[in-house]
Backbone as numpy.savetxt, mean C-alpha at the origin, in Angstrom:
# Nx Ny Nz CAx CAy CAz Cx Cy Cz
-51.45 42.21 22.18 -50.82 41.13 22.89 -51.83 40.19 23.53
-52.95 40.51 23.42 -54.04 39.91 24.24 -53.98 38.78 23.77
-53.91 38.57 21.93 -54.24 37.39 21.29 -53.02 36.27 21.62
-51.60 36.64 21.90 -51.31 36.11 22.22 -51.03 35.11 23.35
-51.72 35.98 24.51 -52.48 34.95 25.89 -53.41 34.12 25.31
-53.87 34.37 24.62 -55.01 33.49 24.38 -54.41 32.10 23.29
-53.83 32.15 22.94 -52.87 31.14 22.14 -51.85 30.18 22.76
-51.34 30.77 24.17 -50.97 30.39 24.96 -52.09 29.48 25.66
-52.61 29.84 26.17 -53.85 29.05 26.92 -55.09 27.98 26.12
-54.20 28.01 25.04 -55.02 27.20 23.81 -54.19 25.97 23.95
-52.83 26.09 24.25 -51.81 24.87 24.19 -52.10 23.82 25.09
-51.83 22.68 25.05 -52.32 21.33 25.62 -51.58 21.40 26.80
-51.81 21.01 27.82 -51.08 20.78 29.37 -49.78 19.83 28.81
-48.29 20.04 29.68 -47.38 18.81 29.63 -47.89 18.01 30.25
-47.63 16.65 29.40 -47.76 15.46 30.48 -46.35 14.62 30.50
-46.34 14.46 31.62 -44.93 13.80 32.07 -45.10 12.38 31.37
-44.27 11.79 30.88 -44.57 11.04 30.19 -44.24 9.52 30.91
-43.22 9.81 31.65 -42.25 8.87 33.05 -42.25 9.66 34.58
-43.09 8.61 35.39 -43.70 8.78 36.55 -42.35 9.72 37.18
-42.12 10.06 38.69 -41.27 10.62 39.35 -40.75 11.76 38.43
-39.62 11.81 39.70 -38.51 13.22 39.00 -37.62 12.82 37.62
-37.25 13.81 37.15 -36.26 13.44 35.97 -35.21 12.97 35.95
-34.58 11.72 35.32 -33.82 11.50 35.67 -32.73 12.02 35.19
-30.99 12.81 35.38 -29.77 13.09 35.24 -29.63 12.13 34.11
-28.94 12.47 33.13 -28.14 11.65 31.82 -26.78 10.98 32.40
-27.07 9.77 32.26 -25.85 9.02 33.25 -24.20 9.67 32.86
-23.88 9.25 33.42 -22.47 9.42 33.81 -21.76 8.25 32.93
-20.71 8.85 32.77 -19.35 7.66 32.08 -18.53 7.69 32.89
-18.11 6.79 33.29 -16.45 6.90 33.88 -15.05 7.13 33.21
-14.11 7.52 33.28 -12.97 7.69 32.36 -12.56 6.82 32.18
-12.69 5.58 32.47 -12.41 4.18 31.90 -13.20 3.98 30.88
-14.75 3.92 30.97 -15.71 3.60 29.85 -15.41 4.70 28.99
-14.80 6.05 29.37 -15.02 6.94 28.19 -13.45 6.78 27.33
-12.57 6.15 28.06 -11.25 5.83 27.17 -11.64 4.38 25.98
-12.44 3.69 26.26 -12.67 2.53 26.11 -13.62 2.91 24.66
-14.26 3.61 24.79 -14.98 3.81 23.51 -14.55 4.46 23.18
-13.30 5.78 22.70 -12.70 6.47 22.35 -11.73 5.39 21.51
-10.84 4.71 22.61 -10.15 3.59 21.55 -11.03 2.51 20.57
-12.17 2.68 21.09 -12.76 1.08 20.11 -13.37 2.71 18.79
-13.44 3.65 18.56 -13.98 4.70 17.69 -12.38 4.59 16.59
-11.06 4.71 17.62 -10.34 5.37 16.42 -9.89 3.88 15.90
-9.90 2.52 16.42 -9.83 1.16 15.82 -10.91 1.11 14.73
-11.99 1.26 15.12 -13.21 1.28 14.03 -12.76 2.37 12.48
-12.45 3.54 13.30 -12.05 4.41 11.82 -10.87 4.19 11.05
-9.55 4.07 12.03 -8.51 3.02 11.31 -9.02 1.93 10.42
-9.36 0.75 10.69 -9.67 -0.18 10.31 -9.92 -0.18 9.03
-11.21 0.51 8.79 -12.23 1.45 8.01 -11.31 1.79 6.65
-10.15 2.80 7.03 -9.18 3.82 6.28 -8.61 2.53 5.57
-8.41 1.37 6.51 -7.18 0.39 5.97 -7.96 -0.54 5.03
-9.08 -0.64 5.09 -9.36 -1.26 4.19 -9.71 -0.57 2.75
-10.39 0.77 2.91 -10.26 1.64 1.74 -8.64 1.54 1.20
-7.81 1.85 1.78 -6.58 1.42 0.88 -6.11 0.55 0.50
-7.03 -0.78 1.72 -6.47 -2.18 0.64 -7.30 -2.13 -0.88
-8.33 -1.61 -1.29 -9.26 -1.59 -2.21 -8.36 -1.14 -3.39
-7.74 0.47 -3.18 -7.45 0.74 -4.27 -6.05 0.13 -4.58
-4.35 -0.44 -3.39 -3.92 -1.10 -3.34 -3.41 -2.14 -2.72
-2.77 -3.00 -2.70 -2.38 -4.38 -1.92 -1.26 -3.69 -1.45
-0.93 -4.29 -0.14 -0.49 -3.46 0.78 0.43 -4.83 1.53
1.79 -5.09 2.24 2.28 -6.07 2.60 1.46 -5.86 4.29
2.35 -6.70 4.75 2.42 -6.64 6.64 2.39 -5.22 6.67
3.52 -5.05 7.01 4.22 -4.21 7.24 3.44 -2.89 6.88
3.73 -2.72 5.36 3.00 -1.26 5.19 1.67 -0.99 6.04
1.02 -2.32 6.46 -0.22 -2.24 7.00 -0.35 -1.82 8.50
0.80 -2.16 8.86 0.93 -2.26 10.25 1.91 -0.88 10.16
2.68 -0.04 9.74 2.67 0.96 9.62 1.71 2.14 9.61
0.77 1.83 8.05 -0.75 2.65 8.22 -1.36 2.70 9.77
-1.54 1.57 10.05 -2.19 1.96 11.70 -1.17 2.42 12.40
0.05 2.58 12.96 0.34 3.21 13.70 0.33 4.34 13.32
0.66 5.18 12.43 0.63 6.29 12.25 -0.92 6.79 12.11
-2.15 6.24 12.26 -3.26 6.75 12.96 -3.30 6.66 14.46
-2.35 6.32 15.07 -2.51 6.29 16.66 -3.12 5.12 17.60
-3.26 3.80 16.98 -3.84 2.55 17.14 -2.84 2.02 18.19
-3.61 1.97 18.94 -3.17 0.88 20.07 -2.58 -0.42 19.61
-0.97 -1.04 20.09 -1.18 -2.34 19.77 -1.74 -3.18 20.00
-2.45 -3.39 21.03 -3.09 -4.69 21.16 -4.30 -4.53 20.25
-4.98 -3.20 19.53 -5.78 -2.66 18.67 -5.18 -3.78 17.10
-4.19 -2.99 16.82 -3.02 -3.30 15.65 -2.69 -4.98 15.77
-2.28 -5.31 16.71 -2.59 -6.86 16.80 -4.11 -7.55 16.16
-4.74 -7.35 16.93 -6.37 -7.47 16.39 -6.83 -7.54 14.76
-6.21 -6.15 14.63 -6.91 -5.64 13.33 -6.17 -6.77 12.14
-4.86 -6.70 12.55 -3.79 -7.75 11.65 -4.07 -9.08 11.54
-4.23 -9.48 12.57 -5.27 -11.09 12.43 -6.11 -10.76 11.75
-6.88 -10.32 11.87 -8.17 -10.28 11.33 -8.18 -10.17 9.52
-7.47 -9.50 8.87 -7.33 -9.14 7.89 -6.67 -10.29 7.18
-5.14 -10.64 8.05 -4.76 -12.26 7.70 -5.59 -13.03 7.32
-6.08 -13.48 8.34 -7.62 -14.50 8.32 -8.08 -14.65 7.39
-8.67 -13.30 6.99 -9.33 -12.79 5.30 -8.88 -12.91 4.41
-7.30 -12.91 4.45 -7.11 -13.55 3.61 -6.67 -11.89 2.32
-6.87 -10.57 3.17 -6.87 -9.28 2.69 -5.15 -9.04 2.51
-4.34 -9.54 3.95 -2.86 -8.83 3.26 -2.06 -10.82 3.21
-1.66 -10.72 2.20 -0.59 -11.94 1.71 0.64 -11.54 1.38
1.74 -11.32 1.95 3.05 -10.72 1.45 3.50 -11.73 0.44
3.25 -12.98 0.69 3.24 -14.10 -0.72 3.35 -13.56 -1.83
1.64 -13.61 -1.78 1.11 -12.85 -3.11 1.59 -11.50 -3.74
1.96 -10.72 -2.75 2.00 -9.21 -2.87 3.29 -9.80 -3.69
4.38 -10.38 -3.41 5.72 -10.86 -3.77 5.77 -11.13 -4.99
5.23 -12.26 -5.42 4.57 -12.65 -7.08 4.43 -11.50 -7.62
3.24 -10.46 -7.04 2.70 -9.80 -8.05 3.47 -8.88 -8.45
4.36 -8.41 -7.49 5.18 -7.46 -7.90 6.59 -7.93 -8.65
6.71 -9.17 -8.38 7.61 -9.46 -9.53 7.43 -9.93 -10.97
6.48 -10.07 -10.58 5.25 -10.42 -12.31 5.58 -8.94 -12.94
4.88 -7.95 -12.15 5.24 -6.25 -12.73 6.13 -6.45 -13.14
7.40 -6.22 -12.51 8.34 -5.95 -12.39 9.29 -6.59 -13.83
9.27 -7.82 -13.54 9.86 -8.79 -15.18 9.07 -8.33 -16.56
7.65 -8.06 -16.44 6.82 -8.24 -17.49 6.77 -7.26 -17.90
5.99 -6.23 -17.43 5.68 -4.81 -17.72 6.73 -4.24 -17.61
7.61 -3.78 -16.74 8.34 -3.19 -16.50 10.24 -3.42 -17.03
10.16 -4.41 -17.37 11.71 -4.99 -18.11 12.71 -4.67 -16.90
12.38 -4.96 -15.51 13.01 -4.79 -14.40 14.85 -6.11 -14.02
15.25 -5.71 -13.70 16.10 -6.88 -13.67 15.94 -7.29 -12.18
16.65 -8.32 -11.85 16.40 -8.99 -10.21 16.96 -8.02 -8.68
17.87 -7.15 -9.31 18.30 -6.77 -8.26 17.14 -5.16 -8.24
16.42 -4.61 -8.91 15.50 -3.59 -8.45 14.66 -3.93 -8.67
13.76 -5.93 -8.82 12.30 -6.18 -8.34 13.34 -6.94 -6.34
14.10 -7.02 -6.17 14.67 -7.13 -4.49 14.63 -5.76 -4.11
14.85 -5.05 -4.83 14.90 -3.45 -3.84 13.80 -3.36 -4.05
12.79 -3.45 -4.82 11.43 -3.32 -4.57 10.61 -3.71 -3.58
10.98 -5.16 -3.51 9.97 -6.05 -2.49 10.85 -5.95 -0.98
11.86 -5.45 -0.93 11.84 -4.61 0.26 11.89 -3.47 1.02
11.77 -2.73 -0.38 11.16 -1.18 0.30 9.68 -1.60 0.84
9.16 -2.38 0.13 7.73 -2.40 0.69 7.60 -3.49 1.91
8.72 -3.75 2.36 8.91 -4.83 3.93 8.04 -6.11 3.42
8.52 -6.52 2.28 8.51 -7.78 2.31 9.32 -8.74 2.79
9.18 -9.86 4.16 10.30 -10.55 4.67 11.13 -11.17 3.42
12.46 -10.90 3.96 13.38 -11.64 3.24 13.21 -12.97 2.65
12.94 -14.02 3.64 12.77 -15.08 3.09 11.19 -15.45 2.14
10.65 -14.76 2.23 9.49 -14.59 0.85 9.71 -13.96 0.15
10.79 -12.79 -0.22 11.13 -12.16 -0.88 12.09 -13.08 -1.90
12.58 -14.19 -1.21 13.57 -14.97 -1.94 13.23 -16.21 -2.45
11.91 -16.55 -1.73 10.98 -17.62 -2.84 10.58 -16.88 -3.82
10.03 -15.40 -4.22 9.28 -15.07 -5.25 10.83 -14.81 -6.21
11.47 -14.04 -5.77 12.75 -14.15 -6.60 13.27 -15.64 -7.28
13.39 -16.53 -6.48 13.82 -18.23 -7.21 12.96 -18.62 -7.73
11.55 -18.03 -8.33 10.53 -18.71 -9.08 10.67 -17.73 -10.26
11.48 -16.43 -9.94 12.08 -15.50 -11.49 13.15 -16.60 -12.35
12.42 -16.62 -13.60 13.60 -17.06 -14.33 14.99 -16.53 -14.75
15.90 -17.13 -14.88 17.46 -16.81 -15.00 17.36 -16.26 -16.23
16.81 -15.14 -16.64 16.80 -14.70 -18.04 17.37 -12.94 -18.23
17.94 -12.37 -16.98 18.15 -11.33 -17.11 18.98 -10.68 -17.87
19.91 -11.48 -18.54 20.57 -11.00 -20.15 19.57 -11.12 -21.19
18.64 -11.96 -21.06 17.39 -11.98 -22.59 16.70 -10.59 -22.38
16.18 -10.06 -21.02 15.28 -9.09 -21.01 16.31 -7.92 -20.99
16.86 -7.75 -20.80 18.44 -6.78 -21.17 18.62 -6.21 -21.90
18.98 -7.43 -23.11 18.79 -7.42 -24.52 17.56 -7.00 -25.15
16.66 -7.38 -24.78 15.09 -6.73 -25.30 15.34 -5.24 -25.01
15.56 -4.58 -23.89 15.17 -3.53 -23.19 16.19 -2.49 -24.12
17.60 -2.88 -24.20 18.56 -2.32 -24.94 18.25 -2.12 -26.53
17.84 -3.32 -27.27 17.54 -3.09 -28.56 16.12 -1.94 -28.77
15.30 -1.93 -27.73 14.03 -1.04 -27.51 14.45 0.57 -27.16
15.34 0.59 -27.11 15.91 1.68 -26.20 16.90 2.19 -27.63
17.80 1.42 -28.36 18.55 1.54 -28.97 18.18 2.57 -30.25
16.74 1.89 -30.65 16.22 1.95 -31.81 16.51 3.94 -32.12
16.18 4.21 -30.98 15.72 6.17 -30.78 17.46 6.64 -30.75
18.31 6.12 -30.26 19.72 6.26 -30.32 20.66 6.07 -31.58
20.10 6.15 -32.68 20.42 5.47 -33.87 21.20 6.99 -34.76
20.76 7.96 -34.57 21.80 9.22 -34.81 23.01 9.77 -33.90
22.72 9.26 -32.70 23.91 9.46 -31.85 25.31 8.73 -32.10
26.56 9.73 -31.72 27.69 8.70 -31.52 27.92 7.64 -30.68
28.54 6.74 -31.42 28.19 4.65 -30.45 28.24 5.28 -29.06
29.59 5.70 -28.31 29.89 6.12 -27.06 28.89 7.10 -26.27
28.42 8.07 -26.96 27.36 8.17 -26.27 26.02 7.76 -25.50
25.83 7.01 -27.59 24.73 5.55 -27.50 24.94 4.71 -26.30
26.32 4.42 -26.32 26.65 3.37 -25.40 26.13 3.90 -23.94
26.89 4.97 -23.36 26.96 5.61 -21.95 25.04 5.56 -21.73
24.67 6.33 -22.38 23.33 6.16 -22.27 22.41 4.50 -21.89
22.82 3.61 -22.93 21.72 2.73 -22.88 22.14 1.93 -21.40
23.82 2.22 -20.49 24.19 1.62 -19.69 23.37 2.47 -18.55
22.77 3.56 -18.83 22.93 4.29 -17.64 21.08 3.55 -17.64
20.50 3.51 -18.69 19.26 2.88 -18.54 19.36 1.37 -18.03
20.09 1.02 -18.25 19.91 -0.55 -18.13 20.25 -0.50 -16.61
21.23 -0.02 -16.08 21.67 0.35 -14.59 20.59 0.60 -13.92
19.83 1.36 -14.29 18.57 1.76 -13.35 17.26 0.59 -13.38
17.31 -0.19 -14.59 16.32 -0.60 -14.45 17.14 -2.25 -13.81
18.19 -2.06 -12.92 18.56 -3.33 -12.15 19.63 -4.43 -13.06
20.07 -3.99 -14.32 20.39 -4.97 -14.84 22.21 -4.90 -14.66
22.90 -5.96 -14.05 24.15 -5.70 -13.30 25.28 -5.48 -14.75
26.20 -4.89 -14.23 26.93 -4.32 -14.77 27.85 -4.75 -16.33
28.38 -6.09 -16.07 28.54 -7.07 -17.41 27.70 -7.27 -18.26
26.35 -7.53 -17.63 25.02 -8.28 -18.28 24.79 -7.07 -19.06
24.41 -5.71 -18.46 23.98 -4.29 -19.32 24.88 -3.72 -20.22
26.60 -4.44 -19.95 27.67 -3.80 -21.36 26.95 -4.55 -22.21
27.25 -6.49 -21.94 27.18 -6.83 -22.94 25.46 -6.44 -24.20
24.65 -6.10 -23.92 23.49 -6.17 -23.63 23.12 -4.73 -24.58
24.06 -3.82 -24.19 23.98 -2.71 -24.94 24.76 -2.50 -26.44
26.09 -3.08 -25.86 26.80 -3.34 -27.29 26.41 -4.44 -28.10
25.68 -5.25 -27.68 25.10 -6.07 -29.07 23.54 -5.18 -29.09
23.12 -4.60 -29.16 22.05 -3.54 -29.28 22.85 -2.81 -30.52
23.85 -1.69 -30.07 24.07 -0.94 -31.41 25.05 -1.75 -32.09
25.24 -3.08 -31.86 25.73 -3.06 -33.36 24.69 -3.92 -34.28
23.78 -4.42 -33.79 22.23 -4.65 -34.76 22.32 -3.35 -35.36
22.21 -2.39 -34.99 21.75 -1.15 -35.61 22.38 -1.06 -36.77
């Protein structure tokens, strides 16, 4: 053990590096420590909300939903919502278009489930009803497309079945009730 006194006494003196006594690690007050607690979970909100604007477009609403359900202060949620406006990040406009673009194009949707669409996702009504009046009046043409597409695989079945079926598709995909008879019965009788 000797060698180890001597290893000891080999080590360099401390030098204080700041004159006087040491000073205590300050203090926070529970104001300053609420204050950066809320500006931490605004920062990580924020953060989250924009990773989901990335992978999708998101209205008001859904947005302002996402933050509350992280626990965001409103006057936080106020903030963050301007801000993103500004940017130009949430447009319920746009979101409106795009989903009725889907909706007609890709999807052979009729008008009344791209409206239940764009307001499950809290798109205001009255933007919901400009992107709708810029849909063309064609929901017996895409009907008819959707029915003859549909028809083609129904071509061993009995008509009435054929029939019940292509109504029960056309029903779901929004197309109202006259528009999807007529729509189906000129479908099988092309066939």
């Amino acid at each position: 053990m000797a060698g180890s006194e001597h290893v000891d006494d080999a080590l360099a003196p401390v030098i204080p590096l700041f004159a006087g006594a040491p000073e205590s690690p300050p203090t926070i007050d529970t104001a300053d420590a609420e204050t950066v607690a809320s500006a931490e979970v605004r920062s990580r909100a924020e953060k989250a909300l924009l990773k989901r604007l990335v992978s999708r477009p998101l209205s008001v609403s859904e947005a302002r939903d996402f933050l509350a359900a992280r626990e965001v202060g409103s006057a936080d949620v106020d903030g963050i919502m301007e801000s993103l406006l500004d940017y130009g990040y949430l447009d319920d406009a746009a979101l409106a278009e795009q989903l009725v673009h889907v909706g007609v194009e890709r999807r052979s949707q009729g008008r009344r489930v791209i409206a239940q669409t764009l307001a499950r996702r809290g798109i205001p009504r009255e933007v919901a009803a400009a992107a709708l009046g810029a849909l063309p009046d064609d929901d017996a043409e895409r009907a008819l497309e959707t029915a003859r597409a549909k028809a083609r695989s129904m071509s061993g079945l009995d008509r009435q079945v054929a029939l019940r079926r292509l109504l029960g598709q056309l029903g779901r995909r929004g197309f109202g009730g006259s528009t999807a008879m007529s729509a189906a019965q000129q479908a099988l009788d092309e066939l």
